[in-house]
XYZ file of C-alpha atoms in Angstrom:
740
model
C 66.396 33.238 25.970
C 67.056 32.293 22.343
C 65.522 28.898 22.869
C 62.524 30.501 24.592
C 62.108 32.925 21.670
C 62.268 30.107 19.144
C 59.694 28.130 21.128
C 57.406 31.166 21.292
C 57.746 31.800 17.543
C 56.970 28.136 16.816
C 53.872 28.298 19.002
C 52.727 31.476 17.248
C 53.305 29.842 13.879
C 51.246 26.798 14.923
C 48.473 29.078 16.227
C 48.442 30.950 12.906
C 48.291 27.674 11.027
C 45.384 26.470 13.147
C 43.633 29.850 12.740
C 44.132 29.767 8.965
C 42.968 26.151 8.859
C 39.841 27.039 10.835
C 39.152 29.976 8.521
C 39.612 27.702 5.526
C 37.290 25.113 7.032
C 34.730 27.823 7.856
C 34.907 29.103 4.289
C 34.364 25.594 2.966
C 31.518 25.064 5.436
C 29.896 28.299 4.278
C 30.216 27.149 0.677
C 28.660 23.802 1.519
C 25.865 25.422 3.545
C 25.223 27.827 0.674
C 24.892 24.853 -1.648
C 22.586 22.982 0.702
C 20.405 25.898 1.784
C 21.022 28.686 -0.735
C 22.261 32.202 -0.120
C 18.894 33.221 1.335
C 18.688 30.207 3.621
C 16.025 28.445 1.533
C 16.119 24.685 1.162
C 15.387 24.517 -2.568
C 18.060 23.941 -5.215
C 17.803 25.731 -8.523
C 17.666 23.750 -11.732
C 21.134 22.940 -13.129
C 22.258 25.032 -16.099
C 25.305 25.039 -18.353
C 27.891 27.468 -16.987
C 27.147 27.012 -13.274
C 30.465 27.112 -11.383
C 31.595 25.312 -8.219
C 34.804 25.417 -6.210
C 35.293 21.644 -5.941
C 34.060 18.250 -7.049
C 32.413 17.797 -3.649
C 30.376 20.974 -4.090
C 29.110 19.752 -7.470
C 28.138 16.426 -5.961
C 26.378 18.005 -2.967
C 24.465 20.388 -5.216
C 23.304 17.718 -7.667
C 22.373 15.356 -4.834
C 20.224 18.055 -3.283
C 18.563 18.851 -6.602
C 17.953 15.126 -7.249
C 16.337 14.607 -3.852
C 14.154 17.664 -4.392
C 12.996 16.475 -7.835
C 12.784 12.770 -6.966
C 15.625 10.633 -8.365
C 18.913 9.078 -7.266
C 22.448 9.992 -8.332
C 25.532 7.940 -9.199
C 28.945 8.842 -10.577
C 29.032 7.710 -14.174
C 32.537 8.506 -15.435
C 35.591 10.678 -14.776
C 38.980 11.423 -16.313
C 42.151 12.751 -14.682
C 44.585 15.085 -16.402
C 48.323 14.595 -17.013
C 49.059 16.017 -13.560
C 46.788 13.476 -11.927
C 44.112 15.985 -11.024
C 40.506 15.405 -12.069
C 39.716 17.061 -15.428
C 36.026 16.278 -15.729
C 33.406 13.916 -14.359
C 29.774 12.959 -14.969
C 26.973 12.544 -12.447
C 23.894 10.750 -13.750
C 20.530 9.411 -12.670
C 20.848 5.984 -11.040
C 18.365 4.622 -13.578
C 20.771 5.201 -16.449
C 21.894 2.259 -18.567
C 20.207 -0.564 -20.433
C 17.795 -2.784 -18.463
C 19.317 -6.226 -18.027
C 18.337 -9.033 -15.693
C 20.991 -11.338 -14.231
C 18.505 -14.048 -13.271
C 19.573 -17.579 -14.180
C 15.997 -18.446 -15.162
C 14.849 -16.179 -18.002
C 11.215 -16.967 -17.165
C 11.692 -15.557 -13.649
C 13.540 -12.250 -14.142
C 14.688 -10.172 -11.207
C 13.872 -6.481 -10.731
C 16.238 -4.143 -12.555
C 16.944 -0.531 -11.636
C 18.270 0.573 -15.027
C 15.674 2.176 -17.293
C 17.772 3.852 -19.984
C 17.550 7.296 -18.365
C 19.654 10.025 -20.039
C 19.532 12.665 -17.277
C 23.039 13.794 -16.281
C 25.454 16.671 -15.732
C 29.071 16.975 -16.899
C 31.485 19.127 -14.865
C 34.813 20.226 -16.350
C 37.846 21.793 -14.635
C 38.501 25.362 -15.823
C 41.741 27.374 -15.804
C 40.835 29.091 -12.529
C 40.628 25.727 -10.768
C 36.829 25.637 -10.521
C 34.414 23.064 -11.927
C 31.876 24.360 -14.453
C 28.849 22.479 -15.800
C 29.481 21.859 -19.496
C 26.533 19.554 -20.246
C 23.101 19.363 -18.609
C 20.373 16.851 -19.515
C 17.186 17.262 -17.448
C 14.731 14.890 -19.147
C 14.090 11.528 -17.476
C 12.654 8.408 -19.095
C 10.770 7.445 -15.945
C 8.446 8.947 -13.360
C 9.848 11.124 -10.573
C 8.685 11.163 -6.973
C 10.170 13.528 -4.347
C 8.362 11.614 -1.614
C 10.196 8.379 -2.471
C 13.633 9.939 -3.091
C 14.783 9.210 0.470
C 14.807 5.483 -0.382
C 17.579 5.848 -2.965
C 20.868 4.700 -1.504
C 22.609 7.999 -2.226
C 20.046 9.917 -0.135
C 20.158 7.624 2.886
C 22.097 9.848 5.252
C 21.601 10.199 8.989
C 21.022 13.716 10.258
C 22.924 15.143 13.197
C 19.950 14.606 15.526
C 19.729 10.919 14.620
C 23.492 10.507 14.980
C 23.407 12.045 18.449
C 20.728 9.538 19.400
C 22.705 6.581 18.045
C 26.118 7.446 19.500
C 25.303 6.547 23.152
C 23.787 3.259 21.972
C 26.900 2.413 19.955
C 29.124 3.202 22.955
C 26.927 0.952 25.130
C 27.410 -1.929 22.675
C 23.805 -2.153 21.470
C 23.467 -4.336 18.361
C 23.270 -2.439 15.067
C 19.798 -3.675 14.100
C 18.347 -2.759 17.503
C 20.152 0.565 17.412
C 18.546 1.420 14.078
C 15.171 0.209 15.303
C 15.347 2.765 18.108
C 15.129 5.501 15.493
C 11.665 4.481 14.395
C 10.200 2.919 17.507
C 9.702 4.691 20.777
C 9.642 1.404 22.658
C 11.178 -1.959 21.842
C 8.870 -4.756 20.773
C 9.179 -8.200 22.243
C 9.127 -9.961 18.849
C 8.148 -13.216 20.490
C 6.841 -15.987 18.197
C 3.155 -16.802 18.185
C 2.101 -20.108 19.667
C -0.159 -22.493 17.745
C -3.583 -20.868 17.943
C -6.622 -22.543 19.401
C -9.294 -21.996 16.737
C -12.320 -23.008 18.778
C -13.935 -19.888 20.279
C -15.254 -20.343 23.784
C -18.709 -18.723 23.717
C -19.247 -18.885 27.461
C -16.046 -17.083 28.417
C -16.232 -13.394 29.284
C -12.952 -11.588 28.563
C -11.503 -9.255 31.115
C -9.291 -6.289 30.327
C -6.655 -7.531 32.739
C -4.542 -5.655 35.288
C -4.187 -2.048 34.210
C -6.199 -2.730 31.052
C -8.961 -0.190 31.676
C -6.494 2.571 32.467
C -4.355 1.616 29.447
C -7.417 1.820 27.209
C -8.361 5.246 28.533
C -4.794 6.569 28.206
C -4.559 5.156 24.701
C -7.686 7.020 23.567
C -6.471 10.256 25.151
C -3.087 9.930 23.466
C -4.617 9.164 20.065
C -6.974 12.148 20.224
C -4.114 14.463 21.142
C -2.106 13.314 18.121
C -4.963 13.058 15.641
C -8.074 15.255 15.620
C -9.952 12.711 13.514
C -9.403 9.724 15.820
C -12.717 7.923 16.421
C -13.783 5.413 19.055
C -17.007 3.865 20.396
C -17.619 1.867 23.577
C -20.756 -0.245 23.646
C -22.353 -1.438 26.890
C -25.154 -3.879 27.672
C -28.270 -3.208 29.787
C -26.250 -3.710 32.983
C -23.661 -1.087 31.878
C -20.994 -3.719 31.216
C -18.753 -3.051 28.225
C -19.475 -5.500 25.403
C -17.093 -4.166 22.777
C -14.849 -1.250 21.871
C -14.067 0.059 18.382
C -11.486 2.609 17.245
C -9.995 3.897 13.989
C -8.347 7.033 12.634
C -8.639 9.141 9.488
C -5.975 7.108 7.678
C -8.000 3.904 8.153
C -11.032 5.640 6.684
C -9.109 7.032 3.721
C -7.460 3.674 3.019
C -10.890 2.031 3.001
C -11.910 4.332 0.140
C -9.141 2.812 -1.996
C -9.177 -0.833 -0.901
C -12.489 -1.415 0.878
C -14.106 -3.574 -1.799
C -12.981 -6.718 0.056
C -12.242 -6.899 3.792
C -11.288 -9.584 6.241
C -12.471 -9.594 9.839
C -9.683 -11.197 11.864
C -10.645 -12.939 15.108
C -7.250 -14.589 15.710
C -6.978 -13.311 19.274
C -10.458 -14.392 20.416
C -9.020 -17.666 21.674
C -7.878 -19.139 24.950
C -4.266 -18.779 23.811
C -4.327 -14.972 24.011
C -5.019 -12.545 26.822
C -6.332 -9.681 24.686
C -9.781 -10.002 23.010
C -8.597 -8.185 19.871
C -10.349 -8.137 16.473
C -9.462 -6.129 13.384
C -10.886 -5.040 10.034
C -8.305 -5.369 7.250
C -7.885 -5.332 3.500
C -4.994 -5.625 1.041
C -3.281 -2.723 -0.714
C -1.830 -2.529 -4.231
C 1.143 -4.665 -3.143
C -1.029 -7.379 -1.601
C 0.019 -6.219 1.895
C -2.417 -6.108 4.785
C -3.794 -2.661 5.532
C -5.832 -1.712 8.620
C -9.401 -0.355 8.510
C -10.068 -0.359 12.248
C -9.665 -2.334 15.489
C -11.886 -3.528 18.274
C -12.078 -5.373 21.574
C -14.815 -7.990 21.960
C -15.530 -8.560 25.643
C -18.682 -10.614 25.100
C -18.667 -13.029 22.172
C -22.311 -13.104 21.167
C -24.215 -12.056 18.076
C -25.375 -8.736 19.559
C -21.798 -7.723 20.406
C -20.603 -8.430 16.864
C -23.627 -6.631 15.419
C -22.886 -3.552 17.543
C -19.209 -3.583 16.548
C -20.037 -3.953 12.837
C -22.564 -1.118 13.023
C -20.013 1.199 14.690
C -17.451 0.402 11.999
C -20.004 0.888 9.212
C -21.037 4.308 10.548
C -17.406 5.386 10.625
C -17.074 4.329 6.970
C -20.046 6.522 5.974
C -22.333 3.476 5.744
C -20.451 2.165 2.707
C -20.468 -1.608 3.082
C -17.816 -3.803 1.426
C -18.656 -6.080 -1.478
C -17.220 -9.137 0.264
C -16.215 -10.099 3.819
C -13.861 -12.951 4.723
C -13.946 -14.419 8.240
C -13.234 -17.576 10.147
C -15.906 -20.270 10.033
C -18.214 -19.290 12.899
C -22.004 -19.304 13.225
C -22.104 -16.209 15.462
C -20.203 -14.205 12.871
C -22.448 -15.517 10.104
C -25.552 -14.301 11.904
C -24.069 -10.866 12.676
C -22.840 -10.313 9.119
C -26.194 -11.340 7.682
C -27.878 -8.633 9.819
C -25.434 -5.747 9.277
C -24.121 -6.521 5.767
C -27.026 -8.288 4.046
C -25.759 -7.505 0.518
C -22.103 -8.339 1.112
C -20.836 -11.741 0.039
C -19.628 -13.588 3.131
C -16.810 -16.101 2.608
C -14.617 -18.264 4.850
C -10.835 -18.166 4.792
C -9.709 -21.427 3.216
C -6.310 -21.337 4.886
C -7.881 -21.261 8.348
C -10.067 -24.255 7.490
C -7.124 -26.310 6.239
C -5.191 -25.408 9.412
C -7.859 -27.244 11.434
C -7.027 -30.605 9.892
C -4.635 -31.669 12.705
C -7.256 -30.717 15.293
C -9.903 -32.925 13.684
C -7.853 -35.792 12.178
C -4.490 -35.645 13.954
C -5.237 -38.843 15.905
C -6.523 -40.736 12.849
C -4.356 -43.655 11.745
C -4.580 -42.472 8.109
C -4.125 -38.770 8.841
C -1.509 -38.061 6.152
C -3.540 -39.820 3.449
C -6.748 -38.003 4.481
C -4.920 -34.660 4.491
C -3.475 -35.224 1.013
C -6.801 -36.360 -0.429
C -8.735 -33.460 1.111
C -6.238 -30.889 -0.179
C -6.330 -32.435 -3.648
C -10.123 -32.380 -3.606
C -10.209 -28.711 -2.601
C -7.311 -27.235 -4.566
C -7.296 -29.304 -7.742
C -11.011 -29.389 -8.581
C -11.613 -27.040 -11.510
C -15.400 -27.229 -11.385
C -18.195 -27.868 -8.899
C -18.989 -31.253 -10.421
C -15.353 -32.282 -10.108
C -15.319 -31.229 -6.442
C -18.524 -33.152 -5.695
C -17.112 -36.302 -7.268
C -13.788 -36.016 -5.400
C -15.551 -35.304 -2.092
C -17.683 -38.428 -2.325
C -14.629 -40.536 -3.140
C -12.889 -39.092 -0.055
C -15.775 -40.036 2.235
C -16.046 -43.536 0.806
C -12.319 -44.290 0.755
C -11.803 -43.450 4.452
C -15.345 -44.155 5.729
C -15.943 -40.578 6.852
C -19.652 -40.231 6.111
C -20.457 -39.679 9.795
C -17.712 -37.139 10.511
C -19.493 -34.072 11.956
C -16.781 -31.557 10.985
C -16.666 -32.682 7.348
C -20.457 -32.642 7.138
C -20.480 -29.077 8.479
C -17.840 -28.060 5.920
C -19.768 -29.674 3.094
C -22.930 -27.824 4.066
C -21.019 -24.507 3.826
C -19.010 -25.488 0.704
C -20.334 -22.496 -1.245
C -18.567 -20.239 1.287
C -15.029 -21.661 1.092
C -14.421 -24.126 -1.765
C -12.496 -22.345 -4.595
C -14.562 -23.890 -7.384
C -17.662 -22.295 -5.789
C -16.052 -18.851 -5.311
C -14.898 -18.142 -8.861
C -17.413 -15.371 -9.501
C -16.621 -13.489 -6.270
C -13.804 -10.932 -6.341
C -11.705 -11.514 -3.214
C -8.466 -9.718 -4.241
C -6.424 -12.829 -3.455
C -7.359 -12.691 0.238
C -9.278 -15.963 0.315
C -6.137 -17.825 -0.641
C -6.296 -20.890 -2.864
C -2.613 -21.750 -2.890
C -1.277 -24.471 -0.616
C 0.753 -23.276 2.323
C -0.423 -19.677 2.071
C -2.491 -17.789 4.586
C -3.515 -14.318 5.709
C -1.141 -13.826 8.626
C -2.399 -11.653 11.422
C -1.736 -7.934 11.110
C -0.148 -7.772 14.578
C 2.315 -10.647 14.242
C 5.625 -10.140 16.091
C 3.979 -7.642 18.440
C 1.324 -9.787 20.122
C 1.861 -13.207 21.661
C 0.091 -15.436 24.153
C 1.399 -13.412 27.123
C 0.835 -9.884 25.783
C -1.406 -7.783 28.012
C -3.705 -5.037 26.799
C -1.404 -2.434 28.340
C 1.581 -3.803 26.414
C -0.414 -3.945 23.205
C -1.415 -0.271 23.368
C 2.202 0.667 24.072
C 3.194 -1.104 20.847
C 0.224 -0.048 18.699
C 1.966 2.898 17.022
C 5.026 0.762 16.303
C 2.925 -1.862 14.531
C 1.239 0.639 12.242
C 4.462 2.563 11.667
C 6.122 -0.645 10.497
C 3.266 -1.319 8.078
C 3.558 2.196 6.639
C 7.319 1.756 6.211
C 6.813 -1.608 4.481
C 4.343 -0.056 2.056
C 6.637 2.896 1.356
C 9.514 0.512 0.663
C 7.362 -1.527 -1.716
C 6.222 1.705 -3.409
C 9.825 2.732 -3.883
C 10.845 -0.660 -5.288
C 7.990 -0.566 -7.795
C 8.860 3.025 -8.650
C 12.635 2.625 -9.033
C 12.988 -0.906 -10.423
C 11.363 -2.949 -13.131
C 10.809 -6.648 -13.777
C 11.914 -7.336 -17.387
C 9.279 -8.778 -19.683
C 9.625 -12.463 -20.567
C 7.684 -12.197 -23.848
C 7.558 -9.732 -26.724
C 3.804 -9.198 -26.438
C 2.682 -5.597 -25.946
C 0.071 -6.711 -23.405
C 2.774 -7.784 -20.959
C 4.494 -4.421 -21.472
C 1.237 -2.640 -20.574
C 1.059 -4.465 -17.248
C 4.766 -3.878 -16.603
C 4.380 -0.115 -16.929
C 1.466 0.339 -14.501
C 1.322 -2.592 -12.040
C 3.287 -2.912 -8.804
C 6.083 -5.460 -8.807
C 4.080 -7.923 -6.697
C 1.100 -7.896 -9.043
C 3.186 -7.867 -12.210
C 4.881 -11.053 -10.990
C 1.428 -12.628 -10.755
C 0.727 -11.492 -14.313
C 4.010 -13.067 -15.434
C 2.971 -16.352 -13.816
C 0.117 -16.407 -16.311
C 2.418 -15.547 -19.224
C 4.685 -18.434 -18.226
C 1.596 -20.629 -18.480
C 1.621 -19.915 -22.238
C 4.022 -22.841 -22.607
C 1.243 -25.247 -21.689
C -1.720 -23.645 -23.495
C -2.872 -24.525 -26.999
C -5.810 -22.741 -28.645
C -7.902 -24.244 -31.446
C -9.254 -22.429 -34.495
C -12.211 -20.239 -33.527
C -15.890 -20.644 -34.187
C -17.881 -17.457 -34.668
C -21.339 -16.456 -33.478
C -22.064 -12.938 -34.739
C -19.310 -10.761 -33.209
C -18.282 -13.397 -30.622
C -15.298 -15.663 -31.302
C -15.094 -18.928 -29.353
C -11.767 -20.685 -28.720
C -11.045 -24.032 -27.119
C -7.905 -23.529 -25.010
C -6.275 -26.707 -23.706
C -4.158 -26.254 -20.595
C -1.760 -28.776 -19.071
C -1.825 -28.549 -15.280
C 0.646 -30.410 -13.074
C -1.089 -32.120 -10.145
C 0.938 -34.248 -7.698
C 3.489 -35.166 -10.359
C 0.886 -35.953 -13.004
C -0.236 -33.871 -15.994
C -3.921 -32.984 -15.988
C -5.371 -31.637 -19.243
C -8.260 -29.208 -18.962
C -10.203 -27.421 -21.696
C -11.584 -23.917 -21.399
C -13.984 -22.297 -23.862
C -12.756 -18.692 -24.115
C -15.084 -16.136 -25.711
C -13.941 -12.855 -27.280
C -16.447 -10.132 -28.165
C -15.323 -7.940 -31.072
C -17.796 -5.168 -30.229
C -16.502 -4.320 -26.746
C -13.093 -6.119 -26.740
C -14.273 -8.252 -23.820
C -12.714 -11.651 -23.180
C -14.337 -14.250 -20.932
C -12.843 -17.479 -19.585
C -14.722 -20.033 -17.434
C -11.743 -20.352 -15.073
C -12.800 -16.885 -13.771
C -9.346 -15.969 -12.486
C -9.903 -12.300 -13.322
C -13.285 -12.224 -11.592
C -11.840 -13.978 -8.531
C -8.362 -12.478 -8.160
C -8.215 -9.475 -10.489
C -5.473 -10.999 -12.691
C -6.193 -11.915 -16.305
C -5.758 -15.678 -16.834
C -3.351 -17.368 -19.256
C -6.230 -18.705 -21.345
C -7.613 -15.225 -22.023
C -4.105 -13.873 -22.640
C -3.469 -16.682 -25.117
C -6.517 -15.659 -27.148
C -5.739 -11.927 -27.002
C -2.188 -12.451 -28.229
C -3.384 -14.726 -31.032
C -5.777 -11.998 -32.198
C -3.094 -9.313 -31.734
C -5.634 -7.205 -29.828
C -4.937 -4.271 -27.544
C -5.772 -4.831 -23.904
C -9.006 -3.168 -22.781
C -8.625 -0.797 -19.828
C -11.218 -2.809 -17.898
C -8.588 -5.519 -17.362
C -6.090 -3.144 -15.726
C -7.437 -2.633 -12.210
C -6.727 0.640 -10.411
C -6.251 -1.198 -7.121
C -3.047 -2.852 -8.463
C -1.542 0.228 -10.128
C 1.697 1.786 -8.914
C 1.187 5.168 -10.612
C -1.865 6.364 -8.663
C -1.561 8.827 -5.804
C -3.945 7.624 -3.121
C -5.587 9.852 -0.548
C -4.591 7.982 2.596
C -0.873 8.574 1.977
C -1.498 12.285 2.618
C -3.567 11.836 5.771
C -1.747 12.694 8.977
C -1.758 10.047 11.685
C -0.200 9.442 15.081
C 2.253 6.842 13.765
C 3.210 8.172 10.319
C 6.155 10.577 10.195
C 5.560 12.940 7.263
C 8.799 14.880 7.769
C 10.324 13.274 4.678
C 7.209 13.530 2.525
C 7.199 16.996 0.996
C 3.952 16.373 -0.904
C 2.112 15.409 2.264
C 3.494 18.438 4.080
C 2.293 20.765 1.307
C -1.064 19.027 1.292
C -1.414 19.525 5.059
C -0.500 23.230 4.762
C -2.966 23.813 1.931
C -5.739 21.955 3.721
C -5.352 24.085 6.849
C -5.198 27.245 4.764
C -8.399 26.479 2.853
C -10.118 25.399 6.049
C -9.455 28.846 7.514
C -10.715 30.512 4.329
C -13.932 28.492 4.519
C -14.510 29.492 8.143
C -14.147 33.200 7.367
C -16.107 33.100 4.102
C -19.066 31.286 5.658
C -19.952 34.322 7.808
C -21.670 36.195 4.965
C -23.254 35.421 1.605
C -21.107 37.995 -0.176
C -17.840 36.639 1.230
C -18.928 33.087 0.438
C -19.692 33.799 -3.219
C -16.519 35.861 -3.592
C -14.449 32.984 -2.233
C -16.093 30.505 -4.583
C -15.367 32.818 -7.504
C -11.698 33.124 -6.527
C -11.407 29.373 -5.977
C -12.922 28.647 -9.400
C -10.527 31.079 -11.062
C -7.551 29.590 -9.202
C -8.651 26.098 -10.138
C -8.807 27.029 -13.828
C -5.356 28.607 -13.747
C -3.773 25.631 -12.012
C -5.476 23.069 -14.236
C -4.342 24.990 -17.323
C -0.818 25.222 -15.935
C -0.843 21.502 -15.150
C -2.013 20.541 -18.636
C 0.876 22.478 -20.188
C 3.425 20.542 -18.132
C 4.722 17.114 -19.029
C 3.181 14.737 -16.515
C 3.307 10.965 -16.822
C 1.152 10.356 -13.761
C -2.628 10.844 -13.787
C -4.235 13.132 -11.239
C -6.677 11.877 -8.641
C -9.161 13.405 -6.275
C -7.835 13.566 -2.746
C -10.637 15.012 -0.583
C -10.243 15.306 3.167
C -12.695 15.675 6.048
C -15.627 17.937 5.197
C -16.683 21.201 6.803
C -20.406 21.882 6.957
C -21.444 25.268 5.494
C -24.961 26.400 4.585
C -25.485 29.031 1.886
C -27.778 30.177 -0.889
C -26.340 30.447 -4.408
C -27.642 32.207 -7.540
C -27.947 30.530 -10.909
C -24.658 28.817 -11.665
C -23.335 25.786 -13.477
C -21.008 24.073 -11.035
C -18.823 20.970 -11.017
C -20.153 18.771 -8.239
C -18.050 16.101 -6.607
C -20.339 13.361 -5.354
C -19.595 11.111 -2.400
C -18.038 8.497 -4.655
C -15.531 10.969 -6.032
C -17.226 11.352 -9.425
C -17.796 14.677 -11.173
C -21.059 15.869 -12.662
C -22.464 19.188 -13.890
C -25.695 20.611 -12.555
C -27.811 23.553 -13.703
C -31.113 23.132 -11.870
C -33.247 25.042 -9.400
C -32.791 22.607 -6.521
C -31.019 22.332 -3.180
C -27.946 20.133 -3.483
C -25.080 19.182 -1.197
C -21.788 19.614 -2.967
C -18.216 18.939 -1.973
C -16.376 22.142 -2.888
C -12.868 21.231 -3.979
C -9.797 22.960 -5.323
C -7.435 21.139 -7.639
C -3.851 22.290 -7.077
C -0.708 21.296 -8.914
C 2.145 19.931 -6.844
C 5.257 21.468 -8.395
C 7.486 18.702 -7.069
C 5.747 15.730 -8.670
C 3.745 17.556 -11.354
C 0.628 15.894 -10.000
C -2.700 17.446 -9.236
C -3.993 17.460 -5.674
C -7.657 18.113 -4.915
C -8.378 19.823 -1.602
C -11.738 19.873 0.101
C -13.025 23.263 1.203
C -16.126 21.703 2.678
C -19.576 20.234 2.279
C -21.890 23.032 1.085
C -25.635 23.125 0.587
C -26.427 25.182 -2.501
C -29.729 26.260 -4.026
C -29.259 26.380 -7.776
C -31.779 28.210 -9.883
C -32.658 31.400 -11.741
């Protein structure tokens, strides 16, 4: 009995210990949940203040991490000090971009990105007599821009939620590889990732593509699925006189919004219109501020004739509000040339140089002097700095290898103004018509489409392709936002580019600054306000040094610099010759030479547009934008029912706009605001005499005070509290009669 009593007492003691432990754990959990979600269950963290008290170091860390993610920066532990008893006395948590910028690159002319930016933001927590940690120092100011939308990319904020962990656990137990396990989080179906075979560039004009087994049903299901996920999904199916489908075009609102930012130059990719592929896929693409491909729409070409291409181009142009691009880059093809000339008569049509060079094996692979011909042709194309130099080199090539009767070369020569770099200098192509050896515009759907991919398989993978592109862009945005490439010179011009350009484009700028080593400028000659400099550049060509002279002109009146190499006009990057002159004169860089399309500090509309493949759950700005858009849409619907309600709404909107703009101007914001209109709502109304700000279709603002009917885009500019950036919301397209 005694032993039984002792055993019972021991069990009771263990139960009490477990109960007390559970209570303790529940108390700690409640403290943690209160930190993460607040006493009222809200998800926002209040701004840190001196005197705030926490029960443990972990609570301080959790709180500051939450606040950092909400505001838009990363956190690291900076320093700590234990007491005589070994317990922690105080510690410091700081912004990850603390410290002095320092590059560890072995080559000082090719520095690596650095995360440190000298940020001073931090909190100090000290242990008090009651065993709690109290904030003794709080520094809130950052030396860099903040972005809540990009905070999830900081290492400290990369934590899997419980839902994601539950999804991964069965995969881990089953032995699925880590990379594939992670991929399952972002892709609903696995991609085949099969390598592309060597493409057959010659398009067979007599072949009529078929949609393949299950292709028609897959196309129909794809359109239904897209329209369910995205109200602004658009598609067109074109048929001939015998009701046979000639082509299909589709795009969503994100494609349209992206075109507004990067639609000055597009490429029309016909990679998959070959015998090597089953799907007759074509795509409209451009490049974003990182030089990455971005999609403007897709199509299927089932009949490869001029009328089919014309119909497809017209459908795409209507979707883009009839705003044609300035330049179009395609493969060398007569059918495409004819179609582009009809639909885009003012656009500058150019051929992709990389695709032309890739045809060398097809046309000269069997030639006994193939390697020599290839080297000579590449040297003629890439190394000619002027048209005269190209003409001379071309004639030498024909004579040396007796190629005067070669049909392919004669065809290329006849179209030389469409592909030879020395003929394209005055056409802005955003780097898409590549002039560097070994480079090319890879297809947008690489790794997801191969020679055996069916249309059904392609549509199953379509969301995954676009989701991957969005993730790549977000990662590049984060890298440009959180790291910096150190300058390699002390010139203020380089610093200007460093502060506003993405990492990819700033590296291109630094390539030109490295070229300073080989540039020598003579004393200037003056003609009125224009200074002329002879800049001698040493260019390495096939192991030899080639000296070239460029007459660079600088206009004192408008701070304009002009170089005959035309790198800025062609690629959007100021050349080393112009930079040499500007640094000699110690002149500030004119804003005209900093292109918006390469800037990292602009908030672009398409990043807010909801799509079927873009998960906005981690983008608080986009979520707020979507909420506000829906709210104002509902207001517009109600207010449009009567003249009185309409005018009252406009009055309230104008007052709200003024308050928010005033509030925004009083806040410290390092990022400029930008108009972010969304799809319009048609409303007809009559308005009394008013002076209104009118947003035109190009996004510009003007003031009108006339007795006329005008269509205006009514917009509300709101301040995003998280990023301190202004967001403009469309209420709708309104016809207004302005007059007395």
